[in-house]
Amino acid sequence: MPTMVSGIRATSDLSTYRLRVDLADKISLLNPNANPFVLLSKKVGKVTATQPKHSWLEDELRPDKDQINYTTAYSSVASALTVDHGSYFAAGDLVQVFDHYEILKVLEVSSNILYVTRNWPGVASTATGYNAALADNDWLIRLGNVNEEGATAPSSVTTTETQVDNYTQIFRTPFELTETELNSLMHGDADLPYQTRKKGIEHARDIEKTFFWGIPSSANTGASSKPQRSMGGLWYFLKENAPAANIVSQAEITKAEFLDFIRNGFRYGSSRKVLFACPLVMSAIESWGLADLITKSSDKTYGISISNWVSPHGEIALINHKLLEGPNPGTAGGWNFLLDMEQVKYVALRNRDTKLLTNRQAPDQDSYEAEYLTEASLEVKLPEHHAVLYNVTSFAA
């Protein structure tokens, strides 16, 4: 039975389908999570892997400091001293007791025991040091060795390179449209280019998150018992291998604590580093007045908005990274990665860097299917060059 309208007709009297939808030409796409870390690592240090397991070698200079390892204090004349790492030392080394400047001469090394001459060369003064009791964990600084004129070469002490492994992970982001939907006229963007753009952003975001928090693994756990590999991210390589002072969990961060974090992060490596910072810490930098030392880039380096801060410890490129603010901004702790980009590489398996693969549907399938595919990994060298500040929920003066 028809619906009757008495008097003047208004739009409210029309069927919903009678009114043409007033829709903007473009569909707004919420995208707070770009991928600046992946993009920057590609630009400054991309390498190609030739197989799914990617490895690199790390080495360091011969260590020049160690600690006493004895729970009961040594007397001021004790000459057999147990240390944490006897292999750091050799006969002929001169070693300074850091707390009171006494110089020890190493006569012999046996396992972790140093046999020494105390207060070498035997003249005590405020300048040359003095004998004192040595407590557990007292620091010893190796100064170098002393050699007799005409003597043979001293014992050689070298370090051995360490192999570090990671795996390339296969990232796939598919999307599919029926041929009917594909060929239907619609308001706003055509659906195919819109879905292509949207899925590209999702693909990049997934890789970015894995580059921060992924865990490396390789096992035949797939449905067909074929290898399934995942890559390790920054957090995995830095948490266990960077110095403890470089990995800081701090709920409320102060300016002084933040500058301490920066100082530790610049102890080794380049004098220019990149801080991928959560929005909260970017706000803190502004609040503390550190922004007075910041200059904005006149353009977007590599397509990324970067501010340059000349800190007291080195030059820092600041990047405000939305992904690092946590799943519930304001309550979940924020993350901040201070990175020496000279030691970080984007690794793509050859011919498997990000690409859009089209027409992936079966021949008899009445649809169009495509996917973004990337097989990539991350190389993180020398953890001592980097630092992480995490769990930040607030800041104070």
CSV table of C-alpha atoms in Angstrom, one decimal:
chain,number,residue,atom,x,y,z
A,1,MET,CA,0.0,0.0,0.0
A,2,PRO,CA,1.5,3.4,-0.9
A,3,THR,CA,2.6,5.9,1.7
A,4,MET,CA,0.5,9.1,1.4
A,5,VAL,CA,1.8,12.6,1.8
A,6,SER,CA,-0.6,15.5,2.6
A,7,GLY,CA,0.4,19.0,1.5
A,8,ILE,CA,3.9,20.1,0.6
A,9,ARG,CA,6.5,17.5,0.0
A,10,ALA,CA,9.9,17.7,1.8
A,11,THR,CA,13.1,15.7,1.6
A,12,SER,CA,12.0,13.8,4.6
A,13,ASP,CA,9.1,12.4,2.5
A,14,LEU,CA,11.5,10.9,-0.1
A,15,SER,CA,12.8,7.3,0.0
A,16,THR,CA,16.4,7.1,1.1
A,17,TYR,CA,17.4,5.8,-2.3
A,18,ARG,CA,15.8,8.8,-4.1
A,19,LEU,CA,18.4,11.3,-2.7
A,20,ARG,CA,21.8,11.2,-4.3
A,21,VAL,CA,24.6,10.9,-1.7
A,22,ASP,CA,26.7,14.0,-1.5
A,23,LEU,CA,30.1,12.4,-1.0
A,24,ALA,CA,33.5,14.0,-1.4
A,25,ASP,CA,35.6,12.8,-4.3
A,26,LYS,CA,38.4,11.5,-2.0
A,27,ILE,CA,38.0,9.2,1.0
A,28,SER,CA,39.9,10.5,4.1
A,29,LEU,CA,42.2,7.8,5.4
A,30,LEU,CA,43.4,8.0,9.0
A,31,ASN,CA,47.1,7.3,8.9
A,32,PRO,CA,48.9,8.3,12.1
A,33,ASN,CA,51.4,5.4,11.8
A,34,ALA,CA,53.8,6.1,9.0
A,35,ASN,CA,57.1,4.1,8.6
A,36,PRO,CA,59.9,6.6,9.1
A,37,PHE,CA,62.4,4.1,10.5
A,38,VAL,CA,62.1,1.6,7.6
A,39,LEU,CA,62.2,4.5,5.1
A,40,LEU,CA,65.3,6.1,6.7
A,41,SER,CA,67.2,2.8,7.1
A,42,LYS,CA,66.5,2.1,3.4
A,43,LYS,CA,67.9,5.4,2.4
A,44,VAL,CA,71.1,5.5,4.5
A,45,GLY,CA,72.1,1.8,4.6
A,46,LYS,CA,70.2,-0.7,2.5
A,47,VAL,CA,71.9,-4.0,1.8
A,48,THR,CA,70.9,-7.1,-0.2
A,49,ALA,CA,70.8,-10.6,1.3
A,50,THR,CA,71.5,-13.6,-0.8
A,51,GLN,CA,69.7,-16.1,1.5
A,52,PRO,CA,67.1,-16.0,4.2
A,53,LYS,CA,69.6,-16.2,7.0
A,54,HIS,CA,71.5,-12.9,7.2
A,55,SER,CA,74.6,-12.7,9.3
A,56,TRP,CA,77.3,-10.1,10.2
A,57,LEU,CA,80.4,-10.0,12.2
A,58,GLU,CA,81.1,-7.7,15.2
A,59,ASP,CA,84.3,-7.0,17.0
A,60,GLU,CA,85.6,-4.5,19.6
A,61,LEU,CA,88.9,-3.2,20.8
A,62,ARG,CA,90.7,-5.1,23.5
A,63,PRO,CA,88.9,-4.1,26.8
A,64,ASP,CA,90.8,-1.7,28.9
A,65,LYS,CA,88.8,-1.9,32.2
A,66,ASP,CA,87.7,-4.6,34.6
A,67,GLN,CA,86.7,-5.0,38.2
A,68,ILE,CA,88.0,-6.8,41.3
A,69,ASN,CA,86.0,-10.0,42.0
A,70,TYR,CA,86.5,-10.7,45.7
A,71,THR,CA,83.8,-10.3,48.3
A,72,THR,CA,86.3,-9.8,51.1
A,73,ALA,CA,88.5,-6.8,50.6
A,74,TYR,CA,92.1,-7.3,49.7
A,75,SER,CA,94.7,-5.7,52.0
A,76,SER,CA,96.9,-2.8,50.7
A,77,VAL,CA,99.8,-5.2,50.1
A,78,ALA,CA,97.9,-8.2,48.5
A,79,SER,CA,99.6,-9.1,45.2
A,80,ALA,CA,97.3,-11.9,43.9
A,81,LEU,CA,94.1,-10.3,42.8
A,82,THR,CA,91.1,-12.0,41.3
A,83,VAL,CA,89.3,-10.0,38.6
A,84,ASP,CA,86.2,-10.6,36.4
A,85,HIS,CA,88.1,-11.2,33.2
A,86,GLY,CA,91.8,-12.2,33.5
A,87,SER,CA,92.0,-12.5,29.7
A,88,TYR,CA,91.9,-8.8,29.4
A,89,PHE,CA,95.4,-8.5,30.9
A,90,ALA,CA,98.9,-9.6,30.0
A,91,ALA,CA,102.3,-9.6,31.7
A,92,GLY,CA,103.9,-6.2,31.5
A,93,ASP,CA,100.6,-4.3,31.7
A,94,LEU,CA,100.3,-1.2,33.9
A,95,VAL,CA,96.9,-1.0,35.6
A,96,GLN,CA,95.5,2.0,37.5
A,97,VAL,CA,93.2,1.4,40.5
A,98,PHE,CA,90.7,4.0,39.6
A,99,ASP,CA,89.5,5.0,43.0
A,100,HIS,CA,92.8,5.9,44.5
A,101,TYR,CA,95.2,6.1,41.5
A,102,GLU,CA,97.6,3.3,42.6
A,103,ILE,CA,99.5,1.8,39.7
A,104,LEU,CA,99.9,-2.0,39.5
A,105,LYS,CA,102.3,-3.8,37.3
A,106,VAL,CA,101.1,-7.2,36.1
A,107,LEU,CA,103.8,-9.9,36.4
A,108,GLU,CA,101.7,-12.9,35.5
A,109,VAL,CA,98.1,-13.9,34.6
A,110,SER,CA,96.7,-17.2,35.6
A,111,SER,CA,93.0,-17.6,34.7
A,112,ASN,CA,91.3,-14.7,36.5
A,113,ILE,CA,94.1,-14.1,38.9
A,114,LEU,CA,96.5,-11.2,38.3
A,115,TYR,CA,99.9,-11.4,40.1
A,116,VAL,CA,101.1,-7.8,40.4
A,117,THR,CA,103.6,-5.5,41.9
A,118,ARG,CA,101.7,-3.0,44.1
A,119,ASN,CA,102.2,0.7,43.9
A,120,TRP,CA,104.5,0.5,41.0
A,121,PRO,CA,107.2,1.9,40.7
A,122,GLY,CA,107.3,2.1,44.5
A,123,VAL,CA,107.2,5.8,45.2
A,124,ALA,CA,104.0,6.8,47.0
A,125,SER,CA,102.7,10.4,46.7
A,126,THR,CA,99.5,12.2,46.1
A,127,ALA,CA,100.4,12.3,42.4
A,128,THR,CA,101.5,8.7,41.8
A,129,GLY,CA,99.0,7.0,44.1
A,130,TYR,CA,99.2,4.9,47.2
A,131,ASN,CA,98.5,1.5,48.5
A,132,ALA,CA,95.0,0.9,49.8
A,133,ALA,CA,92.7,-2.0,50.4
A,134,LEU,CA,90.8,-3.2,47.3
A,135,ALA,CA,87.1,-3.9,47.6
A,136,ASP,CA,84.9,-6.1,45.5
A,137,ASN,CA,84.0,-4.4,42.2
A,138,ASP,CA,86.7,-1.7,42.4
A,139,TRP,CA,87.6,-0.6,38.9
A,140,LEU,CA,90.9,-1.3,37.3
A,141,ILE,CA,92.0,0.6,34.2
A,142,ARG,CA,94.6,-0.9,31.9
A,143,LEU,CA,96.9,1.9,30.8
A,144,GLY,CA,99.1,0.0,28.4
A,145,ASN,CA,102.3,-2.0,28.9
A,146,VAL,CA,105.8,-1.1,30.0
A,147,ASN,CA,108.8,-2.7,28.3
A,148,GLU,CA,112.5,-3.1,29.0
A,149,GLU,CA,114.9,-1.7,26.5
A,150,GLY,CA,116.0,-4.5,24.1
A,151,ALA,CA,113.4,-6.9,25.4
A,152,THR,CA,111.4,-9.3,23.2
A,153,ALA,CA,107.9,-8.5,22.2
A,154,PRO,CA,105.3,-8.8,25.0
A,155,SER,CA,102.5,-11.4,24.9
A,156,SER,CA,99.9,-10.8,22.2
A,157,VAL,CA,96.2,-10.4,23.3
A,158,THR,CA,93.5,-10.1,20.6
A,159,THR,CA,89.7,-10.3,20.4
A,160,THR,CA,87.7,-12.7,18.3
A,161,GLU,CA,84.9,-11.6,16.0
A,162,THR,CA,81.4,-12.6,16.9
A,163,GLN,CA,78.8,-13.7,14.3
A,164,VAL,CA,75.3,-12.3,14.8
A,165,ASP,CA,72.3,-13.7,12.9
A,166,ASN,CA,68.9,-12.5,11.8
A,167,TYR,CA,66.3,-13.9,9.3
A,168,THR,CA,64.4,-12.4,6.5
A,169,GLN,CA,60.6,-12.4,7.2
A,170,ILE,CA,58.0,-12.7,4.5
A,171,PHE,CA,55.4,-9.9,4.8
A,172,ARG,CA,52.2,-10.3,2.7
A,173,THR,CA,49.2,-7.9,2.6
A,174,PRO,CA,46.6,-9.2,0.1
A,175,PHE,CA,43.3,-7.6,-1.1
A,176,GLU,CA,40.6,-8.8,-3.4
A,177,LEU,CA,37.6,-7.4,-5.2
A,178,THR,CA,34.9,-9.1,-7.3
A,179,GLU,CA,34.8,-8.2,-10.9
A,180,THR,CA,31.3,-6.9,-10.3
A,181,GLU,CA,32.4,-4.6,-7.6
A,182,LEU,CA,35.4,-3.5,-9.6
A,183,ASN,CA,33.3,-2.5,-12.6
A,184,SER,CA,30.5,-0.7,-10.6
A,185,LEU,CA,30.4,3.1,-10.6
A,186,MET,CA,30.6,4.6,-7.1
A,187,HIS,CA,30.9,7.9,-5.3
A,188,GLY,CA,34.3,8.9,-3.9
A,189,ASP,CA,37.5,7.2,-5.0
A,190,ALA,CA,37.3,4.2,-7.3
A,191,ASP,CA,37.7,1.2,-4.9
A,192,LEU,CA,40.7,-0.4,-6.6
A,193,PRO,CA,43.2,2.6,-6.3
A,194,TYR,CA,41.8,3.3,-2.8
A,195,GLN,CA,42.3,-0.2,-1.6
A,196,THR,CA,45.7,-0.3,-3.3
A,197,ARG,CA,46.8,2.8,-1.4
A,198,LYS,CA,45.3,1.7,1.9
A,199,LYS,CA,46.9,-1.7,1.9
A,200,GLY,CA,50.2,-0.2,1.0
A,201,ILE,CA,50.1,1.9,4.1
A,202,GLU,CA,49.1,-1.2,6.2
A,203,HIS,CA,51.9,-3.2,4.7
A,204,ALA,CA,54.5,-0.5,5.5
A,205,ARG,CA,53.1,-0.1,9.1
A,206,ASP,CA,53.4,-3.9,9.8
A,207,ILE,CA,57.0,-3.9,8.7
A,208,GLU,CA,57.8,-0.9,10.7
A,209,LYS,CA,56.4,-2.5,13.9
A,210,THR,CA,58.4,-5.6,13.3
A,211,PHE,CA,61.5,-3.7,12.8
A,212,PHE,CA,61.1,-2.3,16.3
A,213,TRP,CA,59.8,-5.3,18.2
A,214,GLY,CA,60.2,-8.5,16.1
A,215,ILE,CA,61.8,-11.8,17.5
A,216,PRO,CA,64.1,-13.9,15.3
A,217,SER,CA,63.1,-17.5,14.6
A,218,SER,CA,63.4,-20.2,12.0
A,219,ALA,CA,61.6,-23.5,12.2
A,220,ASN,CA,59.6,-25.9,9.9
A,221,THR,CA,56.4,-25.0,11.6
A,222,GLY,CA,54.3,-24.1,8.6
A,223,ALA,CA,51.2,-26.1,7.5
A,224,SER,CA,53.4,-27.8,4.8
A,225,SER,CA,56.4,-28.2,7.1
A,226,LYS,CA,58.3,-25.6,5.2
A,227,PRO,CA,60.5,-23.0,6.9
A,228,GLN,CA,58.7,-20.2,8.6
A,229,ARG,CA,61.0,-17.3,9.6
A,230,SER,CA,60.6,-14.2,11.6
A,231,MET,CA,63.1,-11.3,12.0
A,232,GLY,CA,64.5,-9.8,15.1
A,233,GLY,CA,63.9,-6.0,15.6
A,234,LEU,CA,65.8,-3.3,17.4
A,235,TRP,CA,64.4,-4.1,20.9
A,236,TYR,CA,65.6,-7.7,20.6
A,237,PHE,CA,69.1,-6.9,19.7
A,238,LEU,CA,69.5,-3.9,22.0
A,239,LYS,CA,67.8,-5.1,25.2
A,240,GLU,CA,70.3,-7.9,26.0
A,241,ASN,CA,73.4,-6.6,24.3
A,242,ALA,CA,73.6,-2.8,24.9
A,243,PRO,CA,75.2,-1.5,28.1
A,244,ALA,CA,72.7,-1.4,31.0
A,245,ALA,CA,73.0,2.4,31.2
A,246,ASN,CA,71.7,2.6,27.6
A,247,ILE,CA,68.5,0.7,28.3
A,248,VAL,CA,66.3,2.9,30.5
A,249,SER,CA,62.8,2.3,31.8
A,250,GLN,CA,61.4,5.5,33.3
A,251,ALA,CA,57.8,6.3,33.9
A,252,GLU,CA,58.2,10.0,34.7
A,253,ILE,CA,61.2,11.5,32.9
A,254,THR,CA,62.9,14.7,34.0
A,255,LYS,CA,65.1,16.9,31.9
A,256,ALA,CA,68.2,15.8,33.8
A,257,GLU,CA,67.3,12.1,33.4
A,258,PHE,CA,66.7,12.7,29.7
A,259,LEU,CA,70.1,14.3,29.2
A,260,ASP,CA,71.7,11.4,31.1
A,261,PHE,CA,70.0,9.1,28.6
A,262,ILE,CA,71.4,11.1,25.7
A,263,ARG,CA,74.9,11.2,27.3
A,264,ASN,CA,75.0,7.4,27.6
A,265,GLY,CA,73.7,7.0,24.1
A,266,PHE,CA,76.6,9.1,22.7
A,267,ARG,CA,79.3,7.3,24.7
A,268,TYR,CA,80.2,5.3,21.6
A,269,GLY,CA,79.8,5.8,17.8
A,270,SER,CA,78.9,8.7,15.6
A,271,SER,CA,78.6,12.3,16.8
A,272,ARG,CA,75.3,12.5,14.9
A,273,LYS,CA,72.4,10.1,15.7
A,274,VAL,CA,68.7,9.8,15.2
A,275,LEU,CA,66.1,9.8,18.0
A,276,PHE,CA,62.8,8.2,17.0
A,277,ALA,CA,60.7,9.7,19.8
A,278,CYS,CA,57.2,9.1,21.0
A,279,PRO,CA,55.0,12.3,21.0
A,280,LEU,CA,55.1,12.6,24.8
A,281,VAL,CA,58.9,13.0,24.8
A,282,MET,CA,58.7,15.4,21.9
A,283,SER,CA,56.3,17.5,24.1
A,284,ALA,CA,58.8,17.2,27.0
A,285,ILE,CA,61.7,18.5,24.8
A,286,GLU,CA,59.5,21.5,24.0
A,287,SER,CA,58.5,22.0,27.6
A,288,TRP,CA,62.1,21.8,28.9
A,289,GLY,CA,63.2,24.6,26.6
A,290,LEU,CA,65.5,22.3,24.6
A,291,ALA,CA,63.5,23.2,21.6
A,292,ASP,CA,65.3,26.6,21.6
A,293,LEU,CA,68.3,24.6,20.3
A,294,ILE,CA,66.3,22.9,17.6
A,295,THR,CA,66.2,23.9,13.9
A,296,LYS,CA,63.6,22.6,11.5
A,297,SER,CA,64.7,21.1,8.3
A,298,SER,CA,63.8,23.4,5.3
A,299,ASP,CA,62.6,20.3,3.5
A,300,LYS,CA,61.6,16.8,4.4
A,301,THR,CA,64.7,14.7,4.3
A,302,TYR,CA,64.0,11.4,2.5
A,303,GLY,CA,60.3,12.4,2.7
A,304,ILE,CA,60.4,12.5,6.6
A,305,SER,CA,59.9,15.5,8.8
A,306,ILE,CA,63.1,15.9,10.8
A,307,SER,CA,64.2,18.5,13.3
A,308,ASN,CA,67.9,18.9,14.2
A,309,TRP,CA,68.9,19.3,17.8
A,310,VAL,CA,72.5,20.2,18.8
A,311,SER,CA,72.6,18.6,22.2
A,312,PRO,CA,75.4,18.9,24.7
A,313,HIS,CA,76.6,15.4,23.7
A,314,GLY,CA,76.1,15.4,19.9
A,315,GLU,CA,73.8,16.3,17.0
A,316,ILE,CA,70.5,14.6,17.0
A,317,ALA,CA,67.9,14.3,14.2
A,318,LEU,CA,64.5,14.2,16.0
A,319,ILE,CA,61.7,12.3,14.4
A,320,ASN,CA,58.2,12.3,16.0
A,321,HIS,CA,57.0,8.7,15.7
A,322,LYS,CA,53.4,8.0,16.4
A,323,LEU,CA,53.8,4.3,16.5
A,324,LEU,CA,56.0,4.6,19.6
A,325,GLU,CA,53.4,6.2,21.9
A,326,GLY,CA,51.9,2.8,22.7
A,327,PRO,CA,48.4,1.3,22.1
A,328,ASN,CA,46.6,3.6,24.5
A,329,PRO,CA,48.3,7.1,24.4
A,330,GLY,CA,48.5,8.7,27.8
A,331,THR,CA,48.4,5.5,29.8
A,332,ALA,CA,50.7,3.0,27.9
A,333,GLY,CA,54.4,3.8,28.2
A,334,GLY,CA,56.1,5.5,25.2
A,335,TRP,CA,59.2,4.2,23.5
A,336,ASN,CA,62.2,6.2,22.3
A,337,PHE,CA,65.1,4.8,20.2
A,338,LEU,CA,68.4,6.7,19.9
A,339,LEU,CA,70.2,5.1,16.9
A,340,ASP,CA,73.5,5.4,15.2
A,341,MET,CA,72.2,4.9,11.7
A,342,GLU,CA,75.7,4.1,10.4
A,343,GLN,CA,75.3,0.8,12.3
A,344,VAL,CA,71.7,0.0,11.2
A,345,LYS,CA,70.9,-1.6,7.8
A,346,TYR,CA,67.7,-2.4,6.0
A,347,VAL,CA,68.2,-5.9,4.5
A,348,ALA,CA,66.1,-7.2,1.6
A,349,LEU,CA,66.4,-10.6,0.1
A,350,ARG,CA,67.4,-10.1,-3.5
A,351,ASN,CA,64.5,-9.4,-5.8
A,352,ARG,CA,62.2,-9.5,-2.8
A,353,ASP,CA,62.0,-5.9,-1.7
A,354,THR,CA,58.6,-4.4,-1.4
A,355,LYS,CA,56.5,-4.9,-4.6
A,356,LEU,CA,52.9,-4.9,-5.6
A,357,LEU,CA,51.9,-8.2,-7.2
A,358,THR,CA,48.8,-8.0,-9.3
A,359,ASN,CA,46.3,-10.5,-10.9
A,360,ARG,CA,47.0,-13.1,-8.2
A,361,GLN,CA,43.5,-14.7,-8.6
A,362,ALA,CA,43.0,-18.2,-10.0
A,363,PRO,CA,42.3,-18.3,-13.8
A,364,ASP,CA,38.6,-19.3,-13.3
A,365,GLN,CA,38.0,-16.9,-10.4
A,366,ASP,CA,35.5,-14.0,-11.0
A,367,SER,CA,37.5,-11.5,-9.0
A,368,TYR,CA,40.7,-9.5,-9.0
A,369,GLU,CA,43.4,-10.2,-6.3
A,370,ALA,CA,46.6,-8.4,-5.6
A,371,GLU,CA,49.1,-8.3,-2.7
A,372,TYR,CA,52.0,-6.4,-1.4
A,373,LEU,CA,55.0,-8.7,-0.7
A,374,THR,CA,58.3,-7.9,1.1
A,375,GLU,CA,61.0,-10.3,2.3
A,376,ALA,CA,63.3,-8.3,4.5
A,377,SER,CA,65.3,-8.2,7.7
A,378,LEU,CA,67.3,-5.8,9.9
A,379,GLU,CA,71.0,-5.6,10.7
A,380,VAL,CA,71.8,-4.0,14.0
A,381,LYS,CA,75.6,-3.7,14.6
A,382,LEU,CA,77.4,-2.7,17.8
A,383,PRO,CA,74.6,-2.3,20.4
A,384,GLU,CA,76.8,0.0,22.4
A,385,HIS,CA,76.2,2.7,19.8
A,386,HIS,CA,72.4,2.8,20.5
A,387,ALA,CA,70.1,3.5,23.4
A,388,VAL,CA,66.4,2.9,24.3
A,389,LEU,CA,64.2,4.9,26.7
A,390,TYR,CA,60.9,3.2,27.3
A,391,ASN,CA,57.8,3.0,29.5
A,392,VAL,CA,57.6,6.8,29.6
A,393,THR,CA,54.1,8.0,30.7
A,394,SER,CA,54.8,11.6,31.9
A,395,PHE,CA,57.5,14.2,32.2
A,396,ALA,CA,58.5,16.8,34.8
A,397,ALA,CA,61.0,19.7,35.1
